[in-house]
Coordinates of C-alpha atoms in Angstrom, one line a residue:
M1 CA 66.3 282.5 169.4
N2 CA 63.7 285.2 168.0
Y3 CA 64.6 283.9 164.6
I4 CA 63.2 280.5 165.3
K5 CA 59.9 281.8 166.8
R6 CA 59.8 284.2 163.9
A7 CA 60.2 281.1 161.3
L8 CA 57.4 279.0 163.0
Q9 CA 55.1 281.9 163.0
S10 CA 55.8 282.7 159.3
L11 CA 55.1 278.9 158.5
W12 CA 51.6 279.0 160.3
A13 CA 50.8 282.3 159.1
K14 CA 51.5 281.3 155.7
K15 CA 49.8 277.7 155.6
G16 CA 49.5 277.5 151.8
R17 CA 53.2 278.4 151.2
S18 CA 54.2 275.8 154.0
V19 CA 52.1 273.1 152.6
L20 CA 53.8 273.8 149.3
M21 CA 57.0 273.6 150.4
I22 CA 56.4 270.3 152.1
A23 CA 54.8 268.7 149.0
V24 CA 57.8 269.8 147.0
F25 CA 60.4 268.6 149.6
S26 CA 58.2 265.3 150.0
A27 CA 58.5 264.6 146.3
I28 CA 62.1 265.0 146.3
L29 CA 62.9 262.9 149.4
I30 CA 60.4 260.0 148.4
F31 CA 62.4 259.7 145.2
V32 CA 65.6 259.9 146.9
L33 CA 64.7 257.3 149.3
A34 CA 63.5 255.1 146.4
G35 CA 67.1 255.4 145.0
L36 CA 68.5 254.6 148.3
T37 CA 66.2 251.6 149.0
I38 CA 66.4 249.9 145.6
R39 CA 70.5 250.4 145.7
S40 CA 70.2 248.6 149.3
G41 CA 67.9 246.0 147.9
A42 CA 70.0 245.3 144.6
E43 CA 73.2 244.8 146.8
L44 CA 71.4 242.5 149.4
A45 CA 70.0 240.5 146.4
T46 CA 73.9 240.3 144.7
T47 CA 75.0 239.0 148.1
N48 CA 72.3 236.3 148.0
A49 CA 73.3 235.4 144.7
K50 CA 76.9 235.1 145.5
K51 CA 75.9 232.5 148.2
S52 CA 73.3 230.7 146.1
V53 CA 75.0 230.6 142.6
G54 CA 78.7 230.7 143.0
A55 CA 80.7 229.9 139.7
T56 CA 81.8 226.6 138.2
V57 CA 85.4 225.6 137.2
T58 CA 85.8 222.4 135.1
L59 CA 88.6 220.1 135.0
A60 CA 89.0 218.4 131.7
T61 CA 91.4 217.4 129.1
N62 CA 93.7 220.3 127.8
R63 CA 92.2 220.0 124.4
E64 CA 94.1 223.1 122.9
A65 CA 97.2 221.7 124.0
M66 CA 96.5 218.3 122.7
F67 CA 95.5 219.4 119.3
K68 CA 98.7 221.7 119.0
Q69 CA 100.7 218.8 120.1
Q70 CA 99.0 216.5 117.4
S71 CA 99.6 219.1 114.9
D72 CA 103.2 219.5 115.8
S73 CA 103.7 215.7 115.4
D74 CA 101.9 215.4 112.0
S75 CA 104.0 218.4 110.8
D76 CA 107.4 216.5 111.3
S77 CA 105.7 213.3 109.8
E78 CA 105.1 212.6 105.8
S79 CA 101.6 213.0 106.4
T80 CA 100.0 216.2 105.3
Q81 CA 96.6 215.3 106.9
P82 CA 96.0 214.4 110.5
D83 CA 94.2 211.1 111.1
P84 CA 90.8 212.0 112.9
G85 CA 91.3 208.6 114.8
S86 CA 94.4 209.7 116.2
F87 CA 93.2 212.1 118.5
E88 CA 92.9 210.5 121.9
Q89 CA 91.3 212.1 125.0
T90 CA 93.2 211.7 128.1
P91 CA 91.0 210.8 130.9
V92 CA 91.3 212.9 134.2
N93 CA 92.7 211.1 137.3
L94 CA 90.1 210.5 139.9
S95 CA 92.5 211.1 142.7
D96 CA 93.4 214.5 141.2
A97 CA 89.9 215.4 141.1
E98 CA 89.3 214.4 144.5
E99 CA 92.2 216.7 145.9
I100 CA 91.0 219.6 144.1
A101 CA 87.4 219.0 145.8
K102 CA 89.3 219.1 149.0
L103 CA 90.2 222.7 148.5
S104 CA 88.4 225.9 150.3
N105 CA 85.7 227.6 148.7
V106 CA 84.3 224.3 147.2
K107 CA 80.6 224.3 147.5
S108 CA 79.9 221.6 145.7
Y109 CA 81.4 219.2 142.9
S110 CA 80.2 216.5 140.5
F111 CA 82.3 213.9 138.5
E112 CA 81.1 213.0 134.8
A113 CA 82.0 210.3 132.6
S114 CA 80.1 209.2 129.2
T115 CA 80.4 206.7 126.8
S116 CA 77.8 204.6 124.7
A117 CA 76.8 200.8 124.8
D118 CA 75.0 198.3 122.6
K119 CA 72.1 196.3 123.8
S120 CA 72.6 192.6 124.8
T121 CA 69.6 190.9 126.4
G122 CA 66.6 192.1 128.2
I123 CA 66.0 195.5 126.3
T124 CA 65.9 197.0 123.2
P125 CA 66.5 200.8 122.4
I126 CA 63.5 203.1 120.9
S127 CA 64.8 202.4 117.6
S128 CA 65.1 205.4 114.8
D129 CA 64.8 205.0 111.0
S130 CA 67.3 202.2 110.3
E131 CA 67.7 202.7 106.8
E132 CA 68.4 206.5 107.3
T133 CA 70.7 205.7 110.3
T134 CA 72.6 203.1 107.9
D135 CA 73.2 205.7 105.2
T136 CA 74.2 208.3 107.6
A137 CA 76.9 205.9 109.4
S138 CA 77.9 205.0 105.9
E139 CA 78.0 208.9 105.0
A140 CA 80.2 209.4 108.1
E141 CA 82.6 206.4 107.2
G142 CA 83.1 208.0 103.4
K143 CA 84.0 211.5 105.2
G144 CA 86.8 210.1 107.1
A145 CA 85.2 209.0 110.6
P146 CA 87.6 206.7 112.4
A147 CA 87.0 203.1 111.3
G148 CA 85.5 200.6 113.5
M149 CA 83.9 203.0 115.9
S150 CA 80.4 202.1 116.9
Q151 CA 77.7 204.6 117.7
G152 CA 76.0 202.4 120.3
D153 CA 72.1 201.9 120.8
F154 CA 72.4 203.7 124.1
Q155 CA 74.1 206.5 125.5
I156 CA 75.6 206.2 129.1
K157 CA 75.7 209.1 131.3
G158 CA 77.7 208.6 134.7
V159 CA 77.5 211.3 137.1
S160 CA 78.1 211.5 141.0
Q161 CA 74.5 212.6 141.6
S162 CA 71.9 212.5 139.1
S163 CA 70.1 215.3 140.9
S164 CA 73.1 217.7 140.0
Y165 CA 72.6 216.9 136.3
S166 CA 71.0 219.9 134.5
D167 CA 68.3 217.6 133.0
F168 CA 66.7 216.9 136.4
S169 CA 67.9 220.3 138.4
S170 CA 66.2 222.4 135.6
G171 CA 62.9 220.0 135.6
T172 CA 63.4 218.6 132.1
A173 CA 63.5 215.3 133.6
S174 CA 62.3 213.8 136.7
I175 CA 62.1 210.4 138.8
V176 CA 58.7 209.0 138.4
E177 CA 59.8 205.3 139.8
G178 CA 62.4 204.4 142.4
E179 CA 65.4 206.4 143.5
A180 CA 68.1 208.8 141.8
I181 CA 71.6 208.0 141.4
T182 CA 73.8 209.1 144.6
A183 CA 77.2 208.6 146.0
D184 CA 76.3 205.4 147.5
D185 CA 76.0 203.7 143.9
E186 CA 79.4 204.1 143.1
G187 CA 81.1 200.7 142.4
T188 CA 77.6 199.4 141.6
N189 CA 75.7 198.8 138.1
N190 CA 72.5 200.7 139.2
V191 CA 70.9 202.8 136.6
L192 CA 68.2 205.1 135.6
I193 CA 66.4 204.6 132.4
E194 CA 63.7 206.7 130.7
Q195 CA 60.0 205.8 131.2
S196 CA 59.2 205.1 127.5
L197 CA 62.3 202.8 127.2
A198 CA 61.0 201.0 130.3
E199 CA 57.4 200.6 129.3
S200 CA 58.3 199.4 125.6
N201 CA 60.3 196.8 127.3
D202 CA 58.0 196.1 130.0
L203 CA 60.8 196.8 132.7
S204 CA 60.3 198.4 136.1
V205 CA 62.3 199.1 139.4
G206 CA 64.2 196.1 140.5
D207 CA 64.7 194.4 137.0
T208 CA 67.8 193.7 135.3
F209 CA 69.2 193.5 131.7
K210 CA 72.4 193.5 129.9
I211 CA 74.4 195.9 127.8
K212 CA 77.8 195.1 126.0
D213 CA 81.1 196.8 127.3
T214 CA 83.8 197.9 124.9
D215 CA 85.0 194.3 124.7
D216 CA 81.8 193.2 123.5
K217 CA 81.2 191.3 127.0
D218 CA 77.7 191.6 128.7
V219 CA 77.5 193.7 131.7
E220 CA 74.1 193.2 133.9
V221 CA 72.6 196.4 135.2
T222 CA 69.8 196.8 137.6
I223 CA 67.2 199.4 137.3
K224 CA 67.4 201.6 140.3
G225 CA 64.6 204.4 139.1
I226 CA 62.7 205.4 136.2
Y227 CA 62.8 208.8 134.9
K228 CA 60.5 211.1 132.3
T229 CA 61.8 213.7 130.0
S230 CA 60.3 216.2 128.5
S231 CA 63.1 216.3 125.9
S232 CA 62.3 215.7 122.3
G233 CA 65.5 215.6 120.8
D234 CA 66.9 216.9 117.5
S235 CA 67.2 215.7 113.9
M236 CA 70.1 213.7 114.9
S237 CA 68.1 211.8 117.3
A238 CA 66.1 210.5 114.2
R239 CA 69.3 209.1 112.9
F240 CA 71.1 207.5 115.7
N241 CA 69.7 205.4 118.6
F242 CA 72.1 206.6 121.2
M243 CA 70.9 210.4 120.7
N244 CA 67.5 209.7 121.2
P245 CA 66.5 211.3 124.4
S246 CA 64.6 208.1 125.4
N247 CA 67.9 205.9 125.1
T248 CA 69.7 207.9 127.8
I249 CA 70.8 205.6 130.6
F250 CA 72.1 207.5 134.0
S251 CA 74.5 205.6 136.3
S252 CA 77.3 206.1 138.5
Y253 CA 80.7 207.5 136.8
T254 CA 82.1 204.2 138.0
M255 CA 80.0 202.2 135.7
V256 CA 81.0 204.1 132.8
N257 CA 84.7 203.1 133.6
T258 CA 83.7 199.3 133.7
L259 CA 82.0 199.5 130.4
T260 CA 85.0 201.1 129.0
G261 CA 87.5 198.6 130.5
S262 CA 89.3 201.5 132.5
E263 CA 90.5 200.6 136.0
G264 CA 87.9 202.9 137.6
E265 CA 90.2 205.6 138.4
T266 CA 89.5 208.1 135.8
I267 CA 86.6 210.5 135.0
D268 CA 86.0 212.5 131.7
S269 CA 85.6 215.9 133.7
A270 CA 84.9 217.3 137.1
V271 CA 82.9 220.4 137.9
Y272 CA 83.2 222.3 140.9
T273 CA 80.9 224.9 142.3
L274 CA 82.3 227.8 144.3
D275 CA 80.9 229.5 147.3
D276 CA 82.2 232.9 146.3
P277 CA 83.0 233.7 142.5
K278 CA 85.4 236.4 143.6
E279 CA 87.8 233.6 144.8
M280 CA 87.8 232.0 141.3
D281 CA 91.3 233.2 140.4
S282 CA 92.7 232.1 143.9
F283 CA 91.0 228.6 143.6
V284 CA 92.2 228.1 139.9
K285 CA 95.8 228.7 141.3
Q286 CA 96.0 226.4 143.9
A287 CA 94.2 223.7 141.9
N288 CA 96.8 224.1 138.8
K289 CA 99.3 223.1 141.4
L290 CA 97.8 219.7 141.9
I291 CA 97.3 218.7 138.1
D292 CA 99.4 218.4 134.9
T293 CA 98.8 221.8 133.1
D294 CA 100.1 220.3 130.1
T295 CA 97.4 217.5 130.0
F296 CA 94.7 219.1 131.7
S297 CA 93.2 222.5 132.1
L298 CA 90.7 224.1 134.4
E299 CA 88.0 226.3 132.4
T300 CA 86.1 228.8 134.7
N301 CA 82.7 230.0 134.2
D302 CA 81.1 232.6 135.9
Q303 CA 79.0 233.2 133.1
M304 CA 75.6 232.4 134.9
Y305 CA 76.7 234.4 137.9
Q306 CA 77.5 237.3 135.8
Q307 CA 74.0 236.7 133.9
M308 CA 72.3 236.9 137.2
L309 CA 74.2 240.0 138.6
Q310 CA 74.1 241.9 135.1
P311 CA 70.3 243.1 136.0
L312 CA 71.1 244.1 139.5
N313 CA 74.2 245.8 138.8
N314 CA 72.0 247.8 136.0
V315 CA 69.3 248.5 138.6
S316 CA 72.0 249.7 141.4
S317 CA 73.6 251.9 138.7
F318 CA 70.3 253.6 138.0
A319 CA 69.1 253.7 141.6
K320 CA 72.5 255.8 142.2
N321 CA 71.7 258.0 139.3
I322 CA 68.5 258.6 140.6
V323 CA 69.6 259.9 144.0
I324 CA 72.3 262.1 142.3
L325 CA 69.9 263.5 140.2
V326 CA 66.9 264.0 142.0
A327 CA 69.2 265.5 144.9
A328 CA 70.7 268.0 142.0
A329 CA 67.1 268.6 141.0
G330 CA 66.1 269.3 144.5
V331 CA 68.7 271.9 145.2
I332 CA 67.8 273.8 142.1
I333 CA 64.0 273.7 142.9
L334 CA 64.4 274.9 146.3
T335 CA 66.9 277.6 145.7
L336 CA 64.4 278.9 143.2
I337 CA 61.1 278.8 145.6
I338 CA 63.5 280.4 148.4
M339 CA 64.6 283.1 146.0
L340 CA 60.8 284.0 145.1
S341 CA 59.9 283.9 148.6
I342 CA 62.9 286.2 149.5
R343 CA 61.5 288.7 146.6
E344 CA 58.0 288.5 148.3
R345 CA 59.2 289.2 151.6
K346 CA 62.0 292.1 151.0
Y347 CA 59.7 294.7 153.2
E348 CA 59.8 291.8 156.0
I349 CA 63.6 291.6 155.5
G350 CA 64.1 295.1 155.5
V351 CA 62.5 295.9 158.6
L352 CA 64.4 293.3 160.5
L353 CA 67.5 294.7 159.3
S354 CA 66.6 297.9 160.0
L355 CA 66.0 296.9 163.7
G356 CA 69.3 295.6 164.1
E357 CA 68.6 292.2 163.0
S358 CA 72.0 290.4 161.6
R359 CA 71.8 289.0 158.4
V360 CA 72.9 285.6 159.6
K361 CA 69.8 285.3 161.6
V362 CA 67.6 286.3 158.8
I363 CA 69.2 283.6 156.5
S364 CA 69.0 281.3 159.7
Q365 CA 64.9 282.1 159.9
F366 CA 64.8 281.0 156.4
F367 CA 66.7 277.9 157.0
V368 CA 64.4 277.0 159.7
E369 CA 61.4 277.2 157.9
I370 CA 62.7 274.9 155.4
F371 CA 64.5 272.4 158.1
V372 CA 60.8 272.2 159.4
C373 CA 59.4 271.4 156.2
M374 CA 61.9 268.9 155.7
I375 CA 61.1 267.3 158.8
F376 CA 57.4 266.7 157.7
A377 CA 58.7 265.8 154.4
L378 CA 61.1 263.0 155.8
G379 CA 57.9 261.5 157.4
I380 CA 55.8 261.3 154.6
A381 CA 58.8 259.7 152.6
A382 CA 59.8 257.4 155.2
A383 CA 56.1 256.3 155.2
S384 CA 55.7 255.8 151.4
G385 CA 59.1 254.6 150.6
N386 CA 58.6 250.9 150.8
V387 CA 55.5 251.0 148.3
V388 CA 57.6 253.5 145.9
G389 CA 60.8 251.6 146.2
N390 CA 59.2 247.8 145.6
A391 CA 57.2 249.3 142.7
V392 CA 59.7 251.3 140.8
G393 CA 62.7 248.6 141.7
N394 CA 60.8 245.6 140.5
Q395 CA 59.9 247.3 137.6
L396 CA 63.3 248.2 136.7
L397 CA 64.6 244.8 137.5
S398 CA 61.9 243.2 135.2
Q399 CA 62.8 245.3 132.3
Q400 CA 66.8 244.9 132.7
T401 CA 66.4 241.1 133.0
T402 CA 64.2 240.7 130.0
T403 CA 66.8 242.7 128.2
T404 CA 69.5 240.5 129.1
Q405 CA 67.7 237.4 128.3
N406 CA 67.2 238.9 124.8
A407 CA 70.7 239.7 124.4
D408 CA 71.9 236.1 125.5
G409 CA 69.2 234.6 123.3
Q410 CA 70.8 236.4 120.6
A411 CA 74.2 235.6 121.3
A412 CA 73.0 231.7 121.9
A413 CA 71.4 231.7 118.5
G414 CA 74.6 232.2 116.7
D415 CA 76.0 229.3 118.3
A416 CA 73.2 226.8 118.3
G417 CA 74.3 224.8 115.5
A418 CA 77.8 224.5 116.7
G419 CA 77.3 221.7 119.1
Q420 CA 74.7 219.5 117.2
G421 CA 75.7 216.3 115.9
Q422 CA 78.4 215.8 118.5
A423 CA 78.2 212.3 120.1
P424 CA 79.8 210.7 123.1
G425 CA 82.3 208.2 122.8
G426 CA 81.2 204.9 121.4
N427 CA 82.4 201.5 122.0
G428 CA 86.1 201.4 121.1
G429 CA 86.1 205.0 120.4
P430 CA 87.3 208.1 122.7
R431 CA 85.4 208.9 125.9
G432 CA 83.8 211.9 126.5
G433 CA 80.4 213.8 126.7
Q434 CA 81.4 217.0 127.7
T435 CA 81.5 219.0 124.6
G436 CA 81.4 222.5 126.1
G437 CA 79.3 224.4 128.8
N438 CA 78.5 222.8 132.6
P439 CA 75.7 220.2 132.7
F440 CA 75.5 220.3 136.3
T441 CA 74.4 223.7 136.9
Q442 CA 70.9 225.4 136.5
I443 CA 70.0 228.8 138.2
E444 CA 67.0 230.9 138.2
E445 CA 67.3 234.6 137.5
V446 CA 66.3 237.1 140.5
K447 CA 62.8 237.8 139.6
E448 CA 62.1 240.3 142.5
M449 CA 64.0 242.6 145.1
N450 CA 62.6 242.7 148.9
I451 CA 63.3 246.4 149.2
A452 CA 62.4 247.7 152.9
V453 CA 63.3 251.0 154.4
K454 CA 66.0 250.7 157.1
P455 CA 67.1 253.2 159.7
T456 CA 70.3 253.7 158.2
E457 CA 68.7 254.7 154.9
I458 CA 66.4 257.1 156.9
L459 CA 69.5 258.7 158.7
S460 CA 71.0 258.9 154.9
L461 CA 67.9 260.6 153.8
A462 CA 67.8 262.9 156.6
G463 CA 71.5 263.9 155.8
I464 CA 70.9 264.2 152.1
G465 CA 67.6 266.3 153.0
L466 CA 69.8 268.8 155.2
G467 CA 72.2 268.8 152.6
I468 CA 69.8 270.0 149.9
S469 CA 68.4 272.6 152.4
L470 CA 72.1 274.0 153.0
F471 CA 72.8 274.3 149.6
S472 CA 69.4 276.1 148.8
I473 CA 69.8 278.4 151.5
V474 CA 73.4 279.2 150.5
L475 CA 72.9 279.8 147.1
S476 CA 69.9 282.0 147.7
S477 CA 71.2 284.1 150.8
A478 CA 73.5 286.2 148.1
G479 CA 70.4 288.2 147.4
I480 CA 69.6 288.8 151.3
L481 CA 73.6 289.7 151.8
R482 CA 73.2 292.5 149.2
L483 CA 70.0 293.9 150.5
N484 CA 70.1 297.5 152.1
P485 CA 67.6 297.7 154.7
K486 CA 67.2 302.0 153.8
K487 CA 66.6 301.2 150.0
I488 CA 64.3 298.7 150.7
L489 CA 62.0 300.7 153.1
I490 CA 62.4 303.8 150.7
S491 CA 61.2 301.5 147.6

């Protein structure tokens, strides 16, 4: 045990060298611990994201199969150009949608149906330029729009719960008076109307007005709530009344069936939010057994989940690289320091070897010195790990999130015009408001990671520090093994 005593005496005698060794080792371990804590924080945020976001699966008409079937039918006929009015969207059976909702891993679901309706009595839409509207409608008919399709004065959006709809969940729209549409409103004619529409018609919660269904019959509805929207619409809303955000009326999806004349057992689409995105493929496989896949399709969308996780995955990968690179750099730096120390202490080593001390014990003395310095450095790193880890981790996350948003924004810009001008089915026209995407889910990106040093990370850091010490000693000990005590003392 004399080599341990000599190591402690050497550290005390050479305080400057010992402080330098502790400082160097502290810097190495602080960055290694920062990498470990950042990676752990990213993994924890990923786990929380899985629980909070999930992924969505949309049940809707299989448009690809529908168009293919129609094209095959037209190719067999004498007509060389398909009739636009011949494309009909098959509504989804409500019973099928409810059966799928009972499957495991379904966190929440929402049914959606939409149509347009004309005014009757008690209400007047927020009007667009009537002359421009007329010209645009005439132009549309001249280009082959289905004859007899009425655009309508109002857009009716039927949902299971209005709070799940993107306009409300994202904050674009909010209830200012009355109550939201809920599952309790199924089978009723309760509606939500926009604040400016209510004010222009002097309507309030509890009032009633009438709109026309597809058979041009009056349907009386009751105002359950009034909402306010910050959406200003687009160029199309200035041409068509029903595309003006102020003319959007929310109701239960069952009321849309009443307006379209269906028997109340169909919807346009159903959106399912899953608990665990990893189980998406399994869920789709089970759900496909419950539907006619030639008529309907299940479209998966974990884009939002992946979008949220991409910055976290980047940060986690970067943190892993930090640990590897800093550990490798630590081995190199400490090896050089020990090799310089050996050169300075050749005479001490020569005396010890000449007195019969084994080379193993001489090497062990150097290891004890490094190990003691590592213990002090470990305490310093553990004390400052939280501060460094949070600062570096959140800065990296912020940069990665900004990069991801910019990339998504550029990708979305190319598709910005694709969905403009698409209208829901009007009176007598095909139903549908689901022209792509998922209107029911809104997420917020992870803005910060709660990084905290855990005992397991301290143990991992100690193991890495011990490994760095061992590698450094092994690499630098070759010089000690070659030393000849007689030549050392003579020189």
